[in-house]
């Protein structure tokens, strides 16, 4: 499992593998209702008039009517509505003005995961993908663009709200490449102990992947409501356990369901390889690569799985082995070079 962040939210590198958001099954919905804890959640369905409970996650969403004075409610075409959860059905479009903002009340001295979601869905019947900017306050967060008409785009930050600040402003800026719009805004309070490498600056998410699984995860499986996408390869085998694993004592607190699956090379002498290339937009940006390890397979006595981590073909970290289900290993790597390849070999 790995998470990749950039340390400044004014740039956005490109990860070589992309993920697609999928809906959750009815079993997950039942789980959400039984173990619901949304303390501090701010869940805004943009363009929606009424509050409601989202059936696939059990999350309670509110209207954005009182959070912005501008924009127009629009709806994606009916042919796309059954592909994703209800929050993508409506959106707020901003055809007037260059800069339009949401003013959201928050708890000061709190670390938040802030996620903005967008699904075009040909809402304007123009079948022309727009591009525009997303700002947090006066600062550029990212440029919003789209793969196609029917695939959602998500932008996510880990941001600390200062002690004297009670509001944040999330703004959409017209760059003359199409009308800005937004489908949903979500804020999730994080324990201040999570992601301690994030200090005065915000961390912008590039990718977050779970290996050894066939389905993505989010809330309620992850109580912090992070999106974990599937990352597999034809040369990998999947390993998993049904026994819960407690990783709550570690700073990034990955959910147990994510740590219960893993990948290993089909070839015993092979490796798990990850490649990443920095965006040319900002060569000075720094990046954090979070790696999560757990032993989910019961091995013969005195035959531990020794892990080797190589970077760009050279041994990067001293070998280590983990005990079955009782141990957990976490690495937070910081780097700023233009290209990286990681190899994991047991």
mmCIF file of C-alpha atoms in Angstrom, residues 21-344:
data_model
loop_
_atom_site.group_PDB
_atom_site.id
_atom_site.type_symbol
_atom_site.label_atom_id
_atom_site.label_comp_id
_atom_site.label_asym_id
_atom_site.label_seq_id
_atom_site.Cartn_x
_atom_site.Cartn_y
_atom_site.Cartn_z
ATOM 1 C CA UNK A 21 -13.762 5.718 -8.499
ATOM 2 C CA UNK A 22 -16.254 2.870 -8.144
ATOM 3 C CA UNK A 23 -19.468 2.598 -6.151
ATOM 4 C CA UNK A 24 -19.736 0.480 -3.016
ATOM 5 C CA UNK A 25 -21.841 -2.611 -2.634
ATOM 6 C CA UNK A 26 -24.957 -2.908 -0.501
ATOM 7 C CA UNK A 27 -22.945 -4.802 2.104
ATOM 8 C CA UNK A 28 -20.819 -1.718 2.637
ATOM 9 C CA UNK A 29 -23.935 0.408 3.024
ATOM 10 C CA UNK A 30 -25.210 -1.817 5.825
ATOM 11 C CA UNK A 31 -21.812 -1.626 7.484
ATOM 12 C CA UNK A 32 -21.954 2.168 7.294
ATOM 13 C CA UNK A 33 -25.260 2.345 9.115
ATOM 14 C CA UNK A 34 -24.074 0.053 11.884
ATOM 15 C CA UNK A 35 -20.743 1.749 12.584
ATOM 16 C CA UNK A 36 -21.560 5.333 11.613
ATOM 17 C CA UNK A 37 -19.287 7.980 13.149
ATOM 18 C CA UNK A 38 -19.153 11.208 11.186
ATOM 19 C CA UNK A 39 -18.032 13.528 13.974
ATOM 20 C CA UNK A 40 -16.709 16.718 12.427
ATOM 21 C CA UNK A 41 -17.486 15.664 8.845
ATOM 22 C CA UNK A 42 -18.502 18.485 6.500
ATOM 23 C CA UNK A 43 -20.132 16.882 3.447
ATOM 24 C CA UNK A 44 -21.486 19.253 0.801
ATOM 25 C CA UNK A 45 -23.393 18.164 -2.293
ATOM 26 C CA UNK A 46 -22.999 21.104 -4.659
ATOM 27 C CA UNK A 47 -26.152 22.084 -6.534
ATOM 28 C CA UNK A 48 -28.355 19.976 -4.263
ATOM 29 C CA UNK A 49 -31.282 21.708 -2.519
ATOM 30 C CA UNK A 50 -31.892 19.247 0.316
ATOM 31 C CA UNK A 51 -29.935 17.263 2.880
ATOM 32 C CA UNK A 52 -29.885 13.473 2.543
ATOM 33 C CA UNK A 53 -28.125 10.274 3.575
ATOM 34 C CA UNK A 54 -25.976 8.835 0.777
ATOM 35 C CA UNK A 55 -26.973 5.167 0.524
ATOM 36 C CA UNK A 56 -23.645 3.654 -0.563
ATOM 37 C CA UNK A 57 -21.578 5.128 2.291
ATOM 38 C CA UNK A 58 -24.141 6.254 4.871
ATOM 39 C CA UNK A 59 -22.610 9.758 4.858
ATOM 40 C CA UNK A 60 -24.970 12.673 5.537
ATOM 41 C CA UNK A 61 -24.740 15.403 2.879
ATOM 42 C CA UNK A 62 -26.012 18.972 3.050
ATOM 43 C CA UNK A 63 -26.915 21.511 0.380
ATOM 44 C CA UNK A 64 -24.437 24.201 -0.665
ATOM 45 C CA UNK A 65 -27.164 26.859 -0.888
ATOM 46 C CA UNK A 66 -25.973 28.812 2.173
ATOM 47 C CA UNK A 67 -22.265 28.503 1.397
ATOM 48 C CA UNK A 68 -22.029 30.532 -1.815
ATOM 49 C CA UNK A 69 -23.996 33.418 -3.318
ATOM 50 C CA UNK A 70 -23.278 32.625 -6.953
ATOM 51 C CA UNK A 71 -23.580 29.824 -9.465
ATOM 52 C CA UNK A 72 -26.357 27.770 -11.006
ATOM 53 C CA UNK A 73 -27.650 24.277 -10.225
ATOM 54 C CA UNK A 74 -27.162 21.803 -13.067
ATOM 55 C CA UNK A 75 -27.650 18.046 -13.492
ATOM 56 C CA UNK A 76 -25.555 15.503 -15.348
ATOM 57 C CA UNK A 77 -27.242 13.532 -18.123
ATOM 58 C CA UNK A 78 -29.405 10.607 -16.999
ATOM 59 C CA UNK A 79 -27.168 8.064 -18.724
ATOM 60 C CA UNK A 80 -24.364 8.791 -16.216
ATOM 61 C CA UNK A 81 -26.405 8.900 -13.006
ATOM 62 C CA UNK A 82 -26.348 5.164 -12.321
ATOM 63 C CA UNK A 83 -22.560 4.942 -12.586
ATOM 64 C CA UNK A 84 -21.698 6.751 -9.360
ATOM 65 C CA UNK A 85 -23.102 7.769 -5.952
ATOM 66 C CA UNK A 86 -25.779 10.441 -5.658
ATOM 67 C CA UNK A 87 -23.338 13.278 -4.920
ATOM 68 C CA UNK A 88 -22.386 13.366 -8.614
ATOM 69 C CA UNK A 89 -25.945 13.785 -9.930
ATOM 70 C CA UNK A 90 -26.040 17.540 -9.339
ATOM 71 C CA UNK A 91 -23.376 20.224 -9.595
ATOM 72 C CA UNK A 92 -22.977 23.959 -9.302
ATOM 73 C CA UNK A 93 -21.817 25.770 -12.417
ATOM 74 C CA UNK A 94 -20.284 29.263 -12.377
ATOM 75 C CA UNK A 95 -20.820 30.893 -15.793
ATOM 76 C CA UNK A 96 -20.578 34.434 -14.369
ATOM 77 C CA UNK A 97 -17.463 36.078 -12.963
ATOM 78 C CA UNK A 98 -13.851 34.986 -13.035
ATOM 79 C CA UNK A 99 -13.593 33.836 -9.393
ATOM 80 C CA UNK A 100 -16.394 32.244 -7.354
ATOM 81 C CA UNK A 101 -15.913 30.975 -3.805
ATOM 82 C CA UNK A 102 -17.392 28.832 -1.063
ATOM 83 C CA UNK A 103 -17.039 30.088 2.513
ATOM 84 C CA UNK A 104 -16.989 27.111 4.891
ATOM 85 C CA UNK A 105 -16.919 27.276 8.678
ATOM 86 C CA UNK A 106 -14.279 24.993 10.187
ATOM 87 C CA UNK A 107 -12.748 24.216 13.571
ATOM 88 C CA UNK A 108 -9.560 26.162 14.159
ATOM 89 C CA UNK A 109 -6.259 24.493 15.071
ATOM 90 C CA UNK A 110 -7.425 21.375 13.228
ATOM 91 C CA UNK A 111 -5.916 19.279 10.464
ATOM 92 C CA UNK A 112 -8.351 18.487 7.647
ATOM 93 C CA UNK A 113 -8.508 16.281 4.616
ATOM 94 C CA UNK A 114 -10.200 18.519 2.025
ATOM 95 C CA UNK A 115 -11.543 16.883 -1.134
ATOM 96 C CA UNK A 116 -13.170 18.567 -4.126
ATOM 97 C CA UNK A 117 -14.937 16.287 -6.618
ATOM 98 C CA UNK A 118 -16.009 16.950 -10.194
ATOM 99 C CA UNK A 119 -18.032 14.961 -12.738
ATOM 100 C CA UNK A 120 -18.798 16.690 -16.022
ATOM 101 C CA UNK A 121 -21.430 14.237 -17.268
ATOM 102 C CA UNK A 122 -22.158 16.543 -20.240
ATOM 103 C CA UNK A 123 -24.398 18.624 -17.961
ATOM 104 C CA UNK A 124 -24.383 21.559 -20.425
ATOM 105 C CA UNK A 125 -25.069 19.349 -23.477
ATOM 106 C CA UNK A 126 -21.975 20.838 -25.126
ATOM 107 C CA UNK A 127 -19.885 17.650 -24.868
ATOM 108 C CA UNK A 128 -16.812 19.838 -24.403
ATOM 109 C CA UNK A 129 -14.537 19.153 -21.425
ATOM 110 C CA UNK A 130 -13.664 22.344 -19.503
ATOM 111 C CA UNK A 131 -10.455 23.212 -17.686
ATOM 112 C CA UNK A 132 -10.212 25.674 -14.807
ATOM 113 C CA UNK A 133 -8.348 26.402 -11.588
ATOM 114 C CA UNK A 134 -9.136 25.405 -8.020
ATOM 115 C CA UNK A 135 -7.891 27.691 -5.221
ATOM 116 C CA UNK A 136 -7.720 27.381 -1.446
ATOM 117 C CA UNK A 137 -8.051 30.964 -0.304
ATOM 118 C CA UNK A 138 -5.741 33.111 -2.460
ATOM 119 C CA UNK A 139 -3.448 30.197 -3.348
ATOM 120 C CA UNK A 140 -3.583 27.961 -6.397
ATOM 121 C CA UNK A 141 -4.500 24.435 -5.318
ATOM 122 C CA UNK A 142 -4.551 22.730 -8.716
ATOM 123 C CA UNK A 143 -5.810 22.850 -12.275
ATOM 124 C CA UNK A 144 -8.976 20.825 -12.835
ATOM 125 C CA UNK A 145 -9.148 18.864 -16.073
ATOM 126 C CA UNK A 146 -10.948 15.722 -17.193
ATOM 127 C CA UNK A 147 -10.073 12.394 -18.770
ATOM 128 C CA UNK A 148 -13.503 12.082 -20.386
ATOM 129 C CA UNK A 149 -17.171 12.952 -19.919
ATOM 130 C CA UNK A 150 -17.975 10.135 -17.485
ATOM 131 C CA UNK A 151 -14.931 9.830 -15.177
ATOM 132 C CA UNK A 152 -14.854 11.847 -11.925
ATOM 133 C CA UNK A 153 -11.888 14.028 -11.035
ATOM 134 C CA UNK A 154 -10.848 14.419 -7.386
ATOM 135 C CA UNK A 155 -8.491 16.952 -5.814
ATOM 136 C CA UNK A 156 -7.406 16.330 -2.240
ATOM 137 C CA UNK A 157 -5.363 18.258 0.324
ATOM 138 C CA UNK A 158 -4.208 17.674 3.853
ATOM 139 C CA UNK A 159 -4.401 21.161 5.325
ATOM 140 C CA UNK A 160 -3.935 22.569 8.816
ATOM 141 C CA UNK A 161 -6.331 25.362 9.806
ATOM 142 C CA UNK A 162 -4.495 27.902 12.024
ATOM 143 C CA UNK A 163 -5.611 28.678 15.564
ATOM 144 C CA UNK A 164 -7.115 32.079 14.704
ATOM 145 C CA UNK A 165 -8.961 30.982 11.557
ATOM 146 C CA UNK A 166 -12.595 29.832 11.619
ATOM 147 C CA UNK A 167 -13.352 29.726 7.892
ATOM 148 C CA UNK A 168 -11.750 28.517 4.698
ATOM 149 C CA UNK A 169 -12.525 29.643 1.163
ATOM 150 C CA UNK A 170 -12.536 27.176 -1.721
ATOM 151 C CA UNK A 171 -12.661 29.014 -5.031
ATOM 152 C CA UNK A 172 -13.123 28.116 -8.686
ATOM 153 C CA UNK A 173 -11.377 30.355 -11.198
ATOM 154 C CA UNK A 174 -12.279 30.723 -14.867
ATOM 155 C CA UNK A 175 -9.181 30.569 -17.099
ATOM 156 C CA UNK A 176 -11.088 31.020 -20.387
ATOM 157 C CA UNK A 177 -11.024 27.272 -21.085
ATOM 158 C CA UNK A 178 -14.582 26.424 -20.090
ATOM 159 C CA UNK A 179 -17.097 27.174 -17.337
ATOM 160 C CA UNK A 180 -15.940 26.101 -13.843
ATOM 161 C CA UNK A 181 -18.195 23.797 -11.834
ATOM 162 C CA UNK A 182 -18.025 21.503 -8.804
ATOM 163 C CA UNK A 183 -19.943 18.375 -7.751
ATOM 164 C CA UNK A 184 -19.009 17.987 -4.074
ATOM 165 C CA UNK A 185 -16.854 19.409 -1.288
ATOM 166 C CA UNK A 186 -15.871 17.219 1.660
ATOM 167 C CA UNK A 187 -13.849 18.066 4.764
ATOM 168 C CA UNK A 188 -12.712 15.366 7.195
ATOM 169 C CA UNK A 189 -10.980 16.266 10.473
ATOM 170 C CA UNK A 190 -7.788 14.291 11.003
ATOM 171 C CA UNK A 191 -5.997 13.530 14.260
ATOM 172 C CA UNK A 192 -3.119 15.978 14.507
ATOM 173 C CA UNK A 193 -0.803 12.985 14.880
ATOM 174 C CA UNK A 194 -1.543 11.838 11.317
ATOM 175 C CA UNK A 195 0.899 12.783 8.566
ATOM 176 C CA UNK A 196 3.310 14.564 10.937
ATOM 177 C CA UNK A 197 5.547 15.419 7.972
ATOM 178 C CA UNK A 198 2.890 17.976 6.989
ATOM 179 C CA UNK A 199 3.865 21.110 8.879
ATOM 180 C CA UNK A 200 3.139 24.665 7.741
ATOM 181 C CA UNK A 201 2.366 23.751 4.121
ATOM 182 C CA UNK A 202 -0.466 21.671 2.732
ATOM 183 C CA UNK A 203 0.062 18.226 1.222
ATOM 184 C CA UNK A 204 -1.613 17.627 -2.142
ATOM 185 C CA UNK A 205 -2.455 14.007 -2.900
ATOM 186 C CA UNK A 206 -1.092 12.488 -6.097
ATOM 187 C CA UNK A 207 -2.162 8.872 -5.586
ATOM 188 C CA UNK A 208 -3.222 6.411 -2.895
ATOM 189 C CA UNK A 209 -3.222 2.712 -3.773
ATOM 190 C CA UNK A 210 -4.016 -0.627 -2.164
ATOM 191 C CA UNK A 211 -2.305 -3.729 -3.565
ATOM 192 C CA UNK A 212 -3.614 -7.283 -3.469
ATOM 193 C CA UNK A 213 -7.298 -6.368 -3.693
ATOM 194 C CA UNK A 214 -9.924 -6.179 -6.429
ATOM 195 C CA UNK A 215 -12.025 -3.327 -5.063
ATOM 196 C CA UNK A 216 -11.447 0.213 -3.810
ATOM 197 C CA UNK A 217 -12.159 1.328 -0.254
ATOM 198 C CA UNK A 218 -13.290 4.484 1.488
ATOM 199 C CA UNK A 219 -15.652 5.297 4.375
ATOM 200 C CA UNK A 220 -16.786 3.433 6.451
ATOM 201 C CA UNK A 221 -13.902 0.990 5.886
ATOM 202 C CA UNK A 222 -11.547 3.933 6.339
ATOM 203 C CA UNK A 223 -12.868 6.055 9.197
ATOM 204 C CA UNK A 224 -10.915 9.041 7.822
ATOM 205 C CA UNK A 225 -12.758 8.694 4.474
ATOM 206 C CA UNK A 226 -9.694 8.428 2.266
ATOM 207 C CA UNK A 227 -10.043 6.882 -1.201
ATOM 208 C CA UNK A 228 -7.895 3.741 -1.643
ATOM 209 C CA UNK A 229 -7.728 2.694 -5.287
ATOM 210 C CA UNK A 230 -6.796 -0.717 -6.690
ATOM 211 C CA UNK A 231 -3.224 -1.255 -7.881
ATOM 212 C CA UNK A 232 -2.413 -4.682 -9.310
ATOM 213 C CA UNK A 233 -0.243 -6.227 -11.997
ATOM 214 C CA UNK A 234 -0.502 -9.416 -14.044
ATOM 215 C CA UNK A 235 2.871 -10.566 -12.662
ATOM 216 C CA UNK A 236 1.673 -10.281 -9.050
ATOM 217 C CA UNK A 237 -0.186 -12.696 -6.797
ATOM 218 C CA UNK A 238 -2.676 -11.546 -4.192
ATOM 219 C CA UNK A 239 -2.305 -12.394 -0.501
ATOM 220 C CA UNK A 240 -4.899 -11.690 2.171
ATOM 221 C CA UNK A 241 -6.112 -12.552 5.628
ATOM 222 C CA UNK A 242 -9.521 -12.365 7.290
ATOM 223 C CA UNK A 243 -8.016 -11.362 10.638
ATOM 224 C CA UNK A 244 -8.182 -7.680 11.561
ATOM 225 C CA UNK A 245 -4.921 -5.793 11.887
ATOM 226 C CA UNK A 246 -4.536 -2.804 14.181
ATOM 227 C CA UNK A 247 -2.514 0.005 12.638
ATOM 228 C CA UNK A 248 -4.127 2.870 14.585
ATOM 229 C CA UNK A 249 -0.919 3.532 16.518
ATOM 230 C CA UNK A 250 0.910 4.557 13.345
ATOM 231 C CA UNK A 251 0.871 8.121 12.119
ATOM 232 C CA UNK A 252 -0.990 7.646 8.838
ATOM 233 C CA UNK A 253 -3.485 5.158 10.343
ATOM 234 C CA UNK A 254 -4.235 2.998 7.287
ATOM 235 C CA UNK A 255 -7.499 1.068 7.714
ATOM 236 C CA UNK A 256 -7.401 -2.572 8.740
ATOM 237 C CA UNK A 257 -9.180 -3.700 5.559
ATOM 238 C CA UNK A 258 -6.373 -2.219 3.467
ATOM 239 C CA UNK A 259 -3.631 -3.831 5.541
ATOM 240 C CA UNK A 260 -5.307 -7.263 5.282
ATOM 241 C CA UNK A 261 -4.365 -7.614 1.602
ATOM 242 C CA UNK A 262 -0.967 -7.585 -0.071
ATOM 243 C CA UNK A 263 0.806 -8.429 -3.311
ATOM 244 C CA UNK A 264 3.824 -10.627 -3.991
ATOM 245 C CA UNK A 265 5.610 -11.480 -7.269
ATOM 246 C CA UNK A 266 4.444 -14.677 -8.974
ATOM 247 C CA UNK A 267 8.085 -15.330 -9.778
ATOM 248 C CA UNK A 268 9.888 -16.006 -6.494
ATOM 249 C CA UNK A 269 12.930 -14.103 -7.776
ATOM 250 C CA UNK A 270 10.832 -11.227 -9.102
ATOM 251 C CA UNK A 271 10.000 -7.865 -7.561
ATOM 252 C CA UNK A 272 7.151 -5.386 -7.167
ATOM 253 C CA UNK A 273 7.985 -2.311 -9.229
ATOM 254 C CA UNK A 274 6.588 1.220 -8.998
ATOM 255 C CA UNK A 275 7.507 4.094 -11.300
ATOM 256 C CA UNK A 276 6.872 7.774 -10.872
ATOM 257 C CA UNK A 277 7.873 10.887 -12.818
ATOM 258 C CA UNK A 278 7.750 14.464 -11.608
ATOM 259 C CA UNK A 279 5.635 16.975 -13.468
ATOM 260 C CA UNK A 280 7.652 19.588 -15.313
ATOM 261 C CA UNK A 281 5.468 22.341 -13.793
ATOM 262 C CA UNK A 282 7.641 22.703 -10.692
ATOM 263 C CA UNK A 283 11.035 21.047 -10.445
ATOM 264 C CA UNK A 284 11.557 22.440 -6.933
ATOM 265 C CA UNK A 285 8.635 20.651 -5.285
ATOM 266 C CA UNK A 286 9.250 18.051 -2.573
ATOM 267 C CA UNK A 287 7.362 14.776 -2.381
ATOM 268 C CA UNK A 288 6.411 12.318 0.346
ATOM 269 C CA UNK A 289 6.026 8.623 -0.414
ATOM 270 C CA UNK A 290 4.241 6.636 2.319
ATOM 271 C CA UNK A 291 4.791 2.870 2.259
ATOM 272 C CA UNK A 292 2.852 0.397 4.421
ATOM 273 C CA UNK A 293 3.958 -3.197 5.060
ATOM 274 C CA UNK A 294 2.418 -6.113 6.956
ATOM 275 C CA UNK A 295 2.930 -9.887 6.836
ATOM 276 C CA UNK A 296 -0.444 -11.453 5.990
ATOM 277 C CA UNK A 297 0.781 -14.947 5.088
ATOM 278 C CA UNK A 298 1.683 -17.560 7.705
ATOM 279 C CA UNK A 299 5.152 -18.753 6.724
ATOM 280 C CA UNK A 300 7.045 -21.885 7.871
ATOM 281 C CA UNK A 301 8.981 -21.482 11.142
ATOM 282 C CA UNK A 302 12.350 -19.770 10.811
ATOM 283 C CA UNK A 303 11.621 -18.760 7.208
ATOM 284 C CA UNK A 304 10.679 -15.071 7.429
ATOM 285 C CA UNK A 305 10.057 -12.992 4.333
ATOM 286 C CA UNK A 306 13.041 -10.653 4.139
ATOM 287 C CA UNK A 307 12.088 -7.393 2.422
ATOM 288 C CA UNK A 308 14.512 -5.461 0.226
ATOM 289 C CA UNK A 309 13.742 -1.971 -1.066
ATOM 290 C CA UNK A 310 15.700 -0.622 -4.023
ATOM 291 C CA UNK A 311 15.545 2.837 -5.540
ATOM 292 C CA UNK A 312 16.731 3.343 -9.106
ATOM 293 C CA UNK A 313 18.392 -0.085 -9.026
ATOM 294 C CA UNK A 314 20.353 0.414 -5.797
ATOM 295 C CA UNK A 315 19.572 -0.925 -2.325
ATOM 296 C CA UNK A 316 17.761 1.901 -0.579
ATOM 297 C CA UNK A 317 16.763 0.518 2.819
ATOM 298 C CA UNK A 318 18.218 -2.139 5.068
ATOM 299 C CA UNK A 319 16.396 -5.492 4.753
ATOM 300 C CA UNK A 320 13.652 -6.204 7.283
ATOM 301 C CA UNK A 321 11.207 -8.999 8.129
ATOM 302 C CA UNK A 322 7.795 -8.863 9.796
ATOM 303 C CA UNK A 323 6.010 -11.250 12.137
ATOM 304 C CA UNK A 324 2.729 -12.758 10.986
ATOM 305 C CA UNK A 325 -0.122 -10.318 11.762
ATOM 306 C CA UNK A 326 1.669 -9.002 14.840
ATOM 307 C CA UNK A 327 3.941 -6.506 13.184
ATOM 308 C CA UNK A 328 3.554 -3.538 10.905
ATOM 309 C CA UNK A 329 6.124 -1.421 9.122
ATOM 310 C CA UNK A 330 5.783 2.097 7.796
ATOM 311 C CA UNK A 331 8.126 4.316 5.799
ATOM 312 C CA UNK A 332 7.739 7.991 4.906
ATOM 313 C CA UNK A 333 10.224 8.924 2.194
ATOM 314 C CA UNK A 334 10.933 12.479 1.086
ATOM 315 C CA UNK A 335 12.491 13.200 -2.289
ATOM 316 C CA UNK A 336 12.593 15.856 -4.988
ATOM 317 C CA UNK A 337 14.302 14.316 -8.009
ATOM 318 C CA UNK A 338 12.646 14.175 -11.418
ATOM 319 C CA UNK A 339 12.202 10.408 -11.754
ATOM 320 C CA UNK A 340 11.931 7.521 -9.319
ATOM 321 C CA UNK A 341 11.591 3.764 -9.572
ATOM 322 C CA UNK A 342 11.052 1.618 -6.477
ATOM 323 C CA UNK A 343 11.553 -2.137 -6.372
ATOM 324 C CA UNK A 344 10.370 -4.385 -3.539
#
